[in-house]
CSV table of C-alpha atoms in Angstrom, one decimal:
chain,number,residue,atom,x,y,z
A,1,UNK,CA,0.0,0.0,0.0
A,2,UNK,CA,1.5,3.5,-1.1
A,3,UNK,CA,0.0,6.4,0.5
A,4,UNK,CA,1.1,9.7,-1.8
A,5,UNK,CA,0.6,13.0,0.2
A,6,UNK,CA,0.1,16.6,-1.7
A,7,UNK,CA,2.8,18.8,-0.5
A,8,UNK,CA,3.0,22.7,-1.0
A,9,UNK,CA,6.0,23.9,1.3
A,10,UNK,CA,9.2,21.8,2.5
A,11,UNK,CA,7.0,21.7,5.7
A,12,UNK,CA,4.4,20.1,4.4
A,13,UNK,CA,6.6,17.2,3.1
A,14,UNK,CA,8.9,17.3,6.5
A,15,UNK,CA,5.5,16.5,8.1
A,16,UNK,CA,4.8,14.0,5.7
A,17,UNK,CA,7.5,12.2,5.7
A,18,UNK,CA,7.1,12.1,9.3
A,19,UNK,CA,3.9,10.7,9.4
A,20,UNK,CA,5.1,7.9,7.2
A,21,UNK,CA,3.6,8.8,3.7
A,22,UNK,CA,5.4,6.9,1.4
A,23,UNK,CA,5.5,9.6,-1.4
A,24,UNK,CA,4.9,13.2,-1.8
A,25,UNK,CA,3.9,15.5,-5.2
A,26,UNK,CA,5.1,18.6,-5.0
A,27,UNK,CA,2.8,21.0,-6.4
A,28,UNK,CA,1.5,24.7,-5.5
A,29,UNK,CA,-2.1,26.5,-6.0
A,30,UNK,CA,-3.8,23.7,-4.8
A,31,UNK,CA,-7.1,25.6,-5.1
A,32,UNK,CA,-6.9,25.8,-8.6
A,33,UNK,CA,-6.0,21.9,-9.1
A,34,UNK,CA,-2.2,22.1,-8.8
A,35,UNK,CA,0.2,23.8,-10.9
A,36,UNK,CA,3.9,23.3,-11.1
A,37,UNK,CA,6.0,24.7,-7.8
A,38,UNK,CA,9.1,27.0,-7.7
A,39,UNK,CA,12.5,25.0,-8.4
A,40,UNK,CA,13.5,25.9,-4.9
A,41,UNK,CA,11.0,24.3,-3.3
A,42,UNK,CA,11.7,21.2,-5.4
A,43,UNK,CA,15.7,21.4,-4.9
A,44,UNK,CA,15.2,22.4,-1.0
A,45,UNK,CA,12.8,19.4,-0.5
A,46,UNK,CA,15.0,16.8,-2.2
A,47,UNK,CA,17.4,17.7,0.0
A,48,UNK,CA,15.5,17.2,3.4
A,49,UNK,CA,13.3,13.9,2.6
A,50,UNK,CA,14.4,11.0,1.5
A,51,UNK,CA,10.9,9.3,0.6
A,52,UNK,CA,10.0,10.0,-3.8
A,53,UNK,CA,9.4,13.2,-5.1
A,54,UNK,CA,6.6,13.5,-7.9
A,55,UNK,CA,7.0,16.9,-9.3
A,56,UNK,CA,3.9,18.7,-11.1
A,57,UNK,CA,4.2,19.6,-14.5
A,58,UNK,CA,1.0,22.3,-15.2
A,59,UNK,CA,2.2,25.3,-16.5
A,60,UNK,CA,-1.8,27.0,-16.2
A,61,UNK,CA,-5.3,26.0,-14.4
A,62,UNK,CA,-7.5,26.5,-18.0
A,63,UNK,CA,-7.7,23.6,-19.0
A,64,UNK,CA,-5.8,20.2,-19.8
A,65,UNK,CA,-5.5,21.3,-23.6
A,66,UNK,CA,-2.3,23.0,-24.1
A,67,UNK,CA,-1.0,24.9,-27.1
A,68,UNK,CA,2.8,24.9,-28.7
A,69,UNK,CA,3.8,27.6,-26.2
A,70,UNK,CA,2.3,25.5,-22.9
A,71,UNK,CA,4.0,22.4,-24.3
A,72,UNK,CA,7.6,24.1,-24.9
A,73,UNK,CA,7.4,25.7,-21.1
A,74,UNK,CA,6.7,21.9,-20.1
A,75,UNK,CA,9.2,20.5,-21.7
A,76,UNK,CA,11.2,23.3,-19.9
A,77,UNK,CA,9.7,22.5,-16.3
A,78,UNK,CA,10.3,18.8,-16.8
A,79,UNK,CA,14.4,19.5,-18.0
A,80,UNK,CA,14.6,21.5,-14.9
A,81,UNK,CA,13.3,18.4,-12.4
A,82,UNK,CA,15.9,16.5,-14.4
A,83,UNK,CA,18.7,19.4,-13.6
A,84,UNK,CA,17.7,19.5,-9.9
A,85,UNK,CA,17.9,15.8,-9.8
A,86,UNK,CA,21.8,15.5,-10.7
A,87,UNK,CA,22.3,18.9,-8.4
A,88,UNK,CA,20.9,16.7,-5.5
A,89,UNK,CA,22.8,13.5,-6.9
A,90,UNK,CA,25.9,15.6,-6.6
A,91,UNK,CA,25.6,17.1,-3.1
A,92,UNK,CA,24.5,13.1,-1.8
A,93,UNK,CA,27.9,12.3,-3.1
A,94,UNK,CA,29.3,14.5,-0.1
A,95,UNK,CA,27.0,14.0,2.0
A,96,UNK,CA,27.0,9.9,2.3
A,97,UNK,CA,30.5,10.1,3.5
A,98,UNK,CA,29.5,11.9,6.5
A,99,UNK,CA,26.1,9.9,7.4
A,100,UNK,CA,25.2,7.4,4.4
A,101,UNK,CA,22.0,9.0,3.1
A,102,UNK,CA,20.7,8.9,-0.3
A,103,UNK,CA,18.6,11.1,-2.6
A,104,UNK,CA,14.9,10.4,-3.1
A,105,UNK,CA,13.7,9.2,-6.3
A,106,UNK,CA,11.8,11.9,-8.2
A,107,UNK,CA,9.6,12.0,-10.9
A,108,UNK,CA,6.8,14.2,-12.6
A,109,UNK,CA,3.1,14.1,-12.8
A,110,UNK,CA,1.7,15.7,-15.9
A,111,UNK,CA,-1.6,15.2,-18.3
A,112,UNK,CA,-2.4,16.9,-21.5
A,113,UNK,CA,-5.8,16.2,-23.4
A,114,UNK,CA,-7.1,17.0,-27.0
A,115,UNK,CA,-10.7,19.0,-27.1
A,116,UNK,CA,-12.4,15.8,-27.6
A,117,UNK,CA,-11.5,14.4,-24.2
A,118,UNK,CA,-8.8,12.0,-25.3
A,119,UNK,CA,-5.3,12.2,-24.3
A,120,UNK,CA,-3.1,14.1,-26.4
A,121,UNK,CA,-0.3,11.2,-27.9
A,122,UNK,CA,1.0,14.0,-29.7
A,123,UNK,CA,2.0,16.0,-26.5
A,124,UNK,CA,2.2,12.6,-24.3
A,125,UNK,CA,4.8,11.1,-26.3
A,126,UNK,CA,7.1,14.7,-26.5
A,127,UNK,CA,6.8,15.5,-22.7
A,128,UNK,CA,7.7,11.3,-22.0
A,129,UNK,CA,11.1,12.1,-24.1
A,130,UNK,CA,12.2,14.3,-22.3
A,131,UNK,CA,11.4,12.8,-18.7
A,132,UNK,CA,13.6,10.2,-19.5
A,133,UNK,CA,13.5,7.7,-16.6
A,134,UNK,CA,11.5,9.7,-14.7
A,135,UNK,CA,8.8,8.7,-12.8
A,136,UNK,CA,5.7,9.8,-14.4
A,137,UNK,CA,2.3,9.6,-13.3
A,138,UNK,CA,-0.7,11.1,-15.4
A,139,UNK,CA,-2.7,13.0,-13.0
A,140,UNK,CA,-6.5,13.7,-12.6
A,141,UNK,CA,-6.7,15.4,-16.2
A,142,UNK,CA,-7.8,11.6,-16.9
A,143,UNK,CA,-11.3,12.3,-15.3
A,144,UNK,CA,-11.4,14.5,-17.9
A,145,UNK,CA,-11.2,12.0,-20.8
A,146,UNK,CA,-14.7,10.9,-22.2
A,147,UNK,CA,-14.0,7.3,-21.6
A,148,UNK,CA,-11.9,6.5,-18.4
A,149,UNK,CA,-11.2,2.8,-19.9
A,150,UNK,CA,-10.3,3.6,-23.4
A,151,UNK,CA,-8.0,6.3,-21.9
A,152,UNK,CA,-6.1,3.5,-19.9
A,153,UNK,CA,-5.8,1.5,-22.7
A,154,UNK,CA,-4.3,4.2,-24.3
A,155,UNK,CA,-2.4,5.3,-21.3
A,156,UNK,CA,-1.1,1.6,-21.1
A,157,UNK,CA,0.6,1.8,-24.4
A,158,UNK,CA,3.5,4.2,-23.1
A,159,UNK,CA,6.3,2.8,-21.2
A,160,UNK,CA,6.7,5.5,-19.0
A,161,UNK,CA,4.0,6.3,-17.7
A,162,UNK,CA,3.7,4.4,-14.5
A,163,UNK,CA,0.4,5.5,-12.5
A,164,UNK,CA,-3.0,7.0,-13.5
A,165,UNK,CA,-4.5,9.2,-10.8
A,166,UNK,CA,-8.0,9.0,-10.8
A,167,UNK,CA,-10.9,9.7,-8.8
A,168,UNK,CA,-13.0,7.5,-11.6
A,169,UNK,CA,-14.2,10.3,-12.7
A,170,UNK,CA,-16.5,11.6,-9.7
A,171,UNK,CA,-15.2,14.3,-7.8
A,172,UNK,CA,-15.1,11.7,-4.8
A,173,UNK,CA,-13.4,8.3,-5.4
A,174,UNK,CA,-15.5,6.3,-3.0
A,175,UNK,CA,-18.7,7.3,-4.9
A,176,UNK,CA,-16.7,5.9,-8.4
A,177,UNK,CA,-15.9,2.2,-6.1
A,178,UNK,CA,-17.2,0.6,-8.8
A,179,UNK,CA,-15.9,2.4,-11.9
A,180,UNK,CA,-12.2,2.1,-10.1
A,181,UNK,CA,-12.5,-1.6,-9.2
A,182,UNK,CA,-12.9,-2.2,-12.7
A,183,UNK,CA,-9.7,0.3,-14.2
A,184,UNK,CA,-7.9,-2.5,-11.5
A,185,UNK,CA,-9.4,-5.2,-12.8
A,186,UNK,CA,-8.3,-3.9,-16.6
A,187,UNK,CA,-4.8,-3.3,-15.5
A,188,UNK,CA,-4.3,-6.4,-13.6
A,189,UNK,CA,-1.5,-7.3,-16.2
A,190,UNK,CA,-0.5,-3.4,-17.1
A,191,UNK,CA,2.8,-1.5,-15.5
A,192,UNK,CA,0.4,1.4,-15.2
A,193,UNK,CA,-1.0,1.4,-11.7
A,194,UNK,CA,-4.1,3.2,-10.5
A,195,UNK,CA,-3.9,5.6,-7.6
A,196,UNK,CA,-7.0,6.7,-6.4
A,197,UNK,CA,-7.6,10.3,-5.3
A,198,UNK,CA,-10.4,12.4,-4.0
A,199,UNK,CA,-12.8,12.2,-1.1
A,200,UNK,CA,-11.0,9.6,0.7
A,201,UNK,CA,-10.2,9.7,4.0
A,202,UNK,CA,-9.1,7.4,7.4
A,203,UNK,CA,-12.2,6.4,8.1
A,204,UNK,CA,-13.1,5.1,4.8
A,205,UNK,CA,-10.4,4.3,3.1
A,206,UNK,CA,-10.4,0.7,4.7
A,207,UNK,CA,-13.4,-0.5,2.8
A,208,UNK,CA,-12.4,1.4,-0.3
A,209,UNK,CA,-9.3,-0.2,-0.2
A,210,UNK,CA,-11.4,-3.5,0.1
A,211,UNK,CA,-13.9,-2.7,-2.4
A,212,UNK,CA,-11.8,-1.8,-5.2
A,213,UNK,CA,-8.7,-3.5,-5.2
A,214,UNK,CA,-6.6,-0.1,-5.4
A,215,UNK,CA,-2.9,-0.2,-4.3
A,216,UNK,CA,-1.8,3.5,-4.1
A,217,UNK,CA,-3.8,6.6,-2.6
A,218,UNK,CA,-3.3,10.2,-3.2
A,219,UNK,CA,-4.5,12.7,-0.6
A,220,UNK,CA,-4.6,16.7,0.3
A,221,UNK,CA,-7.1,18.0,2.5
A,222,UNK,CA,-7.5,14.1,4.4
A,223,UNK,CA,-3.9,15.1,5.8
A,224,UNK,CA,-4.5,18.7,7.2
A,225,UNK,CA,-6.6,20.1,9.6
A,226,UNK,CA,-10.1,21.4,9.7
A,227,UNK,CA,-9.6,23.8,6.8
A,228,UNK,CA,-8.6,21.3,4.7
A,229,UNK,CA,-6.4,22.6,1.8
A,230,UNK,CA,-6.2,26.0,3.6
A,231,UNK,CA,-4.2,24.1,6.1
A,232,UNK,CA,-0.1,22.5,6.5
A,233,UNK,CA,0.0,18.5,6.4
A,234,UNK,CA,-0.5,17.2,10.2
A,235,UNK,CA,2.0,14.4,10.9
A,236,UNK,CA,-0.9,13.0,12.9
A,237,UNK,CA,-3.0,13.0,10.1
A,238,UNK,CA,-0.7,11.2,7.8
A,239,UNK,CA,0.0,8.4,10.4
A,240,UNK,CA,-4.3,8.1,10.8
A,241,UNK,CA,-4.3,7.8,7.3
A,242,UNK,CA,-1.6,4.6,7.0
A,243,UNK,CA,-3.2,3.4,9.8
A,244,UNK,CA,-6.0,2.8,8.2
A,245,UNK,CA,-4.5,1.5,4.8
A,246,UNK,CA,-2.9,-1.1,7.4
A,247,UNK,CA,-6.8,-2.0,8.7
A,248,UNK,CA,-7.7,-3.2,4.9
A,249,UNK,CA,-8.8,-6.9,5.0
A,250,UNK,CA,-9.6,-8.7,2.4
A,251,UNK,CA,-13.2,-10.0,2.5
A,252,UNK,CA,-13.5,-13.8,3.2
């Protein structure tokens, strides 16, 4: 079970890391869905946690169509997550002599669509060249898509991309139980896993879990305080949350 927590300062993923999330995404105007955060925050983060780092790539909040000039300034973004990278490489060089530690993994979460709510191959396949062996998961821009399961299909084609984050296309993922048991069930034999985000919190993610089969969970306002996104990540909040990924049974 992977629990990925939505980080905006290098608080927020100090906290996390310390409540035991297994993976953070960076990311910054949460409010408007996520966009792609400063380079400092990226660099200063990757050197304080050692847990992955999954970078967003959204260069505007308008819409998951982008134009030449939004595709250029990601393929800009994603370069400088690959820069940052071998910075924080270098400086784990001096640092493991002194107390053995090594730099997290990091990646990118990105999505692009055409206007007829299908991903964009076009722009897929440009922004996957450059990431390299990055990490890549395509984020929530696949509720978007007119048909979640031809999307995945589609999604499953590409190599790189590793996760789908997906709330099945509800604006709360337990209310899409259904529609994400069966993207599981479809992917049972893809390298694309489904990470479900949205609604879910301690106490129900242990029949979620249950009901739909999904391995990897993606939350922001489940780990902060009463003001949800408004709020910093709560250490306690995090450790409620693996908690109850830890309570999942599977039915008899």
């Amino acid at each position: 079970m992977i629990l990925e927590v939505i980080a905006t300062t290098l608080t927020d993923a100090a906290k996390a890391e310390a409540g035991g999330a297994d993976r953070i995404e960076l990311a910054t105007a949460l409010a408007e869905g996520g966009l792609t955060p400063s380079w400092g925050l990226v660099e200063r983060t990757a050197l304080t946690v050692s847990i992955p780092i999954q970078v967003m790539i959204r260069p505007h909040s308008r819409s998951f169509v982008y134009d030449v000039a939004d595709v250029l300034t990601m393929l800009a973004d994603i370069r400088a997550v690959r820069a940052i990278r071998e910075r924080v490489r270098d400086e784990a060089k001096k640092r493991r002599a002194a107390d053995g530690g090594e730099p997290p993994a990091f990646g990118i979460a990105l999505g692009c669509l055409t206007r007829a709510g299908r991903i964009d191959e076009t722009v897929l396949q440009r922004l996957l060249e450059e990431a390299g062996d990055l990490d890549v998961t395509f984020h929530r821009a696949f509720d978007e898509t007119a048909d979640l399961e031809e999307a995945y299909k589609t999604l499953s084609r590409y190599p790189g991309v590793r996760r789908v984050l997906t709330s099945g296309g509800k604006p709360s993922a337990p209310d899409s139980a259904v529609q994400l048991r069966r993207l599981v069930e479809l992917g049972a034999d893809s390298h694309v896993q489904i990470m479900a985000g949205g609604g879910l919190t301690p106490e129900t993610l242990p029949v979620f879990l249950r009901d739909t089969g999904v391995r990897e969970v993606h939350v922001g306002k489940a780990a902060r305080g009463a003001r949800g996104l408004a709020d910093p990540v709560l250490s306690g909040r995090v450790r409620a949350l693996k908690r109850a990924m830890g309570e999942t049974r599977t039915p008899p």
